[in-house]
Amino acid sequence: MSATLEVAIFLSMNGKAQEAIHFYKTHFGAEERFRVTYQDMAERDHTIQLTEDNRNYISHSVLLIGSTKIMIAEDPMNINEPYHVGNNTSLCIQSADLQEIEQFYHSLVSDQRVQIIAPLSSNVFSQAYGVVEDPFGIQIQLMYDQRLKSL
């Protein structure tokens, strides 16, 4: 395994991400490391539909509580499912080693019990990003992130 491999907890907050960030900062002394709003994403991807209601929603954020990364956004990983407690938590497995992320993805999808939610592909924030659900109902995001090389 590469030295850049990490697993973070990813929480979907159904429109309450800013409130959750404030809560974790207040009660745990969380340090906010990164925040991207829907407005920020729409500047990169013109297919995103902005409204007055969602403009300031959080597309992605990273908090540090001690040495643990907590990622928070508005939407669940499978946007075709209605939000409910249970589908609002996932694991985000990241690495600055592209081959490592590809290997994990191909290994996972070779298991017939694994459901592909979003196939591994390039998008505006990663050269390789995909989402699967394991046989136990755990949603797993896989992401190549070259920024991890500098940590």
PDB file of N, CA and C in Angstrom, residues 93 98-111 114-121 128-133 140-143:
ATOM      1  N   ILE A  93     -12.080   6.340   0.558  1.00  0.00           N
ATOM      2  CA  ILE A  93     -10.720   5.802   0.476  1.00  0.00           C
ATOM      3  C   ILE A  93      -9.988   6.591  -0.599  1.00  0.00           C
ATOM      4  N   LEU A  98      -2.666   6.494  -8.238  1.00  0.00           N
ATOM      5  CA  LEU A  98      -3.791   6.201  -9.123  1.00  0.00           C
ATOM      6  C   LEU A  98      -3.983   4.697  -9.317  1.00  0.00           C
ATOM      7  N   GLN A  99      -2.904   3.972  -9.490  1.00  0.00           N
ATOM      8  CA  GLN A  99      -3.002   2.523  -9.692  1.00  0.00           C
ATOM      9  C   GLN A  99      -3.616   1.835  -8.473  1.00  0.00           C
ATOM     10  N   GLU A 100      -3.327   2.342  -7.299  1.00  0.00           N
ATOM     11  CA  GLU A 100      -3.879   1.758  -6.084  1.00  0.00           C
ATOM     12  C   GLU A 100      -5.401   1.915  -6.061  1.00  0.00           C
ATOM     13  N   ILE A 101      -5.897   3.093  -6.398  1.00  0.00           N
ATOM     14  CA  ILE A 101      -7.343   3.336  -6.433  1.00  0.00           C
ATOM     15  C   ILE A 101      -7.988   2.459  -7.504  1.00  0.00           C
ATOM     16  N   GLU A 102      -7.365   2.381  -8.674  1.00  0.00           N
ATOM     17  CA  GLU A 102      -7.907   1.531  -9.742  1.00  0.00           C
ATOM     18  C   GLU A 102      -7.930   0.064  -9.319  1.00  0.00           C
ATOM     19  N   GLN A 103      -6.880  -0.387  -8.639  1.00  0.00           N
ATOM     20  CA  GLN A 103      -6.810  -1.778  -8.184  1.00  0.00           C
ATOM     21  C   GLN A 103      -7.926  -2.072  -7.179  1.00  0.00           C
ATOM     22  N   PHE A 104      -8.131  -1.177  -6.207  1.00  0.00           N
ATOM     23  CA  PHE A 104      -9.206  -1.365  -5.232  1.00  0.00           C
ATOM     24  C   PHE A 104     -10.554  -1.450  -5.945  1.00  0.00           C
ATOM     25  N   TYR A 105     -10.797  -0.523  -6.871  1.00  0.00           N
ATOM     26  CA  TYR A 105     -12.079  -0.487  -7.577  1.00  0.00           C
ATOM     27  C   TYR A 105     -12.313  -1.795  -8.336  1.00  0.00           C
ATOM     28  N   HIS A 106     -11.335  -2.211  -9.132  1.00  0.00           N
ATOM     29  CA  HIS A 106     -11.504  -3.424  -9.936  1.00  0.00           C
ATOM     30  C   HIS A 106     -11.657  -4.667  -9.060  1.00  0.00           C
ATOM     31  N   SER A 107     -10.963  -4.700  -7.944  1.00  0.00           N
ATOM     32  CA  SER A 107     -11.115  -5.816  -7.016  1.00  0.00           C
ATOM     33  C   SER A 107     -12.541  -5.839  -6.449  1.00  0.00           C
ATOM     34  N   LEU A 108     -13.027  -4.685  -6.019  1.00  0.00           N
ATOM     35  CA  LEU A 108     -14.372  -4.609  -5.445  1.00  0.00           C
ATOM     36  C   LEU A 108     -15.445  -5.017  -6.456  1.00  0.00           C
ATOM     37  N   VAL A 109     -15.381  -4.455  -7.668  1.00  0.00           N
ATOM     38  CA  VAL A 109     -16.450  -4.727  -8.633  1.00  0.00           C
ATOM     39  C   VAL A 109     -16.367  -6.130  -9.223  1.00  0.00           C
ATOM     40  N   SER A 110     -15.271  -6.840  -8.968  1.00  0.00           N
ATOM     41  CA  SER A 110     -15.186  -8.237  -9.415  1.00  0.00           C
ATOM     42  C   SER A 110     -16.048  -9.146  -8.533  1.00  0.00           C
ATOM     43  N   ASP A 111     -16.446  -8.647  -7.373  1.00  0.00           N
ATOM     44  CA  ASP A 111     -17.329  -9.388  -6.469  1.00  0.00           C
ATOM     45  C   ASP A 111     -18.773  -9.108  -6.893  1.00  0.00           C
ATOM     46  N   VAL A 114     -21.150  -6.697  -4.989  1.00  0.00           N
ATOM     47  CA  VAL A 114     -20.892  -5.262  -4.905  1.00  0.00           C
ATOM     48  C   VAL A 114     -21.727  -4.536  -5.956  1.00  0.00           C
ATOM     49  N   GLN A 115     -22.416  -3.490  -5.510  1.00  0.00           N
ATOM     50  CA  GLN A 115     -23.239  -2.676  -6.406  1.00  0.00           C
ATOM     51  C   GLN A 115     -22.453  -1.420  -6.799  1.00  0.00           C
ATOM     52  N   ILE A 116     -22.406  -1.120  -8.079  1.00  0.00           N
ATOM     53  CA  ILE A 116     -21.751   0.104  -8.556  1.00  0.00           C
ATOM     54  C   ILE A 116     -22.767   1.233  -8.506  1.00  0.00           C
ATOM     55  N   ILE A 117     -22.462   2.262  -7.745  1.00  0.00           N
ATOM     56  CA  ILE A 117     -23.317   3.447  -7.679  1.00  0.00           C
ATOM     57  C   ILE A 117     -22.851   4.475  -8.708  1.00  0.00           C
ATOM     58  N   ALA A 118     -21.545   4.691  -8.779  1.00  0.00           N
ATOM     59  CA  ALA A 118     -20.943   5.588  -9.773  1.00  0.00           C
ATOM     60  C   ALA A 118     -19.653   4.929 -10.241  1.00  0.00           C
ATOM     61  N   PRO A 119     -19.564   4.555 -11.525  1.00  0.00           N
ATOM     62  CA  PRO A 119     -18.346   3.897 -12.013  1.00  0.00           C
ATOM     63  C   PRO A 119     -17.116   4.798 -11.860  1.00  0.00           C
ATOM     64  N   LEU A 120     -15.974   4.184 -11.673  1.00  0.00           N
ATOM     65  CA  LEU A 120     -14.727   4.933 -11.550  1.00  0.00           C
ATOM     66  C   LEU A 120     -14.477   5.680 -12.856  1.00  0.00           C
ATOM     67  N   SER A 121     -14.378   6.999 -12.749  1.00  0.00           N
ATOM     68  CA  SER A 121     -14.139   7.819 -13.940  1.00  0.00           C
ATOM     69  C   SER A 121     -13.579   9.170 -13.521  1.00  0.00           C
ATOM     70  N   ALA A 128      -9.816  10.113 -11.007  1.00  0.00           N
ATOM     71  CA  ALA A 128     -10.476   8.822 -10.808  1.00  0.00           C
ATOM     72  C   ALA A 128     -11.319   8.881  -9.540  1.00  0.00           C
ATOM     73  N   TYR A 129     -12.645   8.786  -9.713  1.00  0.00           N
ATOM     74  CA  TYR A 129     -13.567   8.806  -8.590  1.00  0.00           C
ATOM     75  C   TYR A 129     -14.715   7.853  -8.897  1.00  0.00           C
ATOM     76  N   GLY A 130     -15.064   7.027  -7.933  1.00  0.00           N
ATOM     77  CA  GLY A 130     -16.192   6.120  -8.084  1.00  0.00           C
ATOM     78  C   GLY A 130     -16.792   5.788  -6.732  1.00  0.00           C
ATOM     79  N   VAL A 131     -18.024   5.255  -6.768  1.00  0.00           N
ATOM     80  CA  VAL A 131     -18.721   4.890  -5.541  1.00  0.00           C
ATOM     81  C   VAL A 131     -19.327   3.506  -5.731  1.00  0.00           C
ATOM     82  N   VAL A 132     -19.120   2.645  -4.745  1.00  0.00           N
ATOM     83  CA  VAL A 132     -19.716   1.312  -4.750  1.00  0.00           C
ATOM     84  C   VAL A 132     -20.391   1.081  -3.398  1.00  0.00           C
ATOM     85  N   GLU A 133     -21.251   0.060  -3.371  1.00  0.00           N
ATOM     86  CA  GLU A 133     -21.833  -0.372  -2.100  1.00  0.00           C
ATOM     87  C   GLU A 133     -21.430  -1.810  -1.882  1.00  0.00           C
ATOM     88  N   ILE A 140     -18.843   3.002  -0.357  1.00  0.00           N
ATOM     89  CA  ILE A 140     -17.404   3.283  -0.353  1.00  0.00           C
ATOM     90  C   ILE A 140     -17.082   4.172  -1.546  1.00  0.00           C
ATOM     91  N   GLN A 141     -16.505   5.335  -1.253  1.00  0.00           N
ATOM     92  CA  GLN A 141     -16.017   6.219  -2.302  1.00  0.00           C
ATOM     93  C   GLN A 141     -14.538   5.912  -2.506  1.00  0.00           C
ATOM     94  N   LEU A 142     -14.120   5.851  -3.739  1.00  0.00           N
ATOM     95  CA  LEU A 142     -12.704   5.660  -4.074  1.00  0.00           C
ATOM     96  C   LEU A 142     -12.273   6.889  -4.859  1.00  0.00           C
ATOM     97  N   MET A 143     -11.171   7.503  -4.427  1.00  0.00           N
ATOM     98  CA  MET A 143     -10.764   8.738  -5.083  1.00  0.00           C
ATOM     99  C   MET A 143      -9.259   8.870  -5.169  1.00  0.00           C
TER     100      MET A 143
END
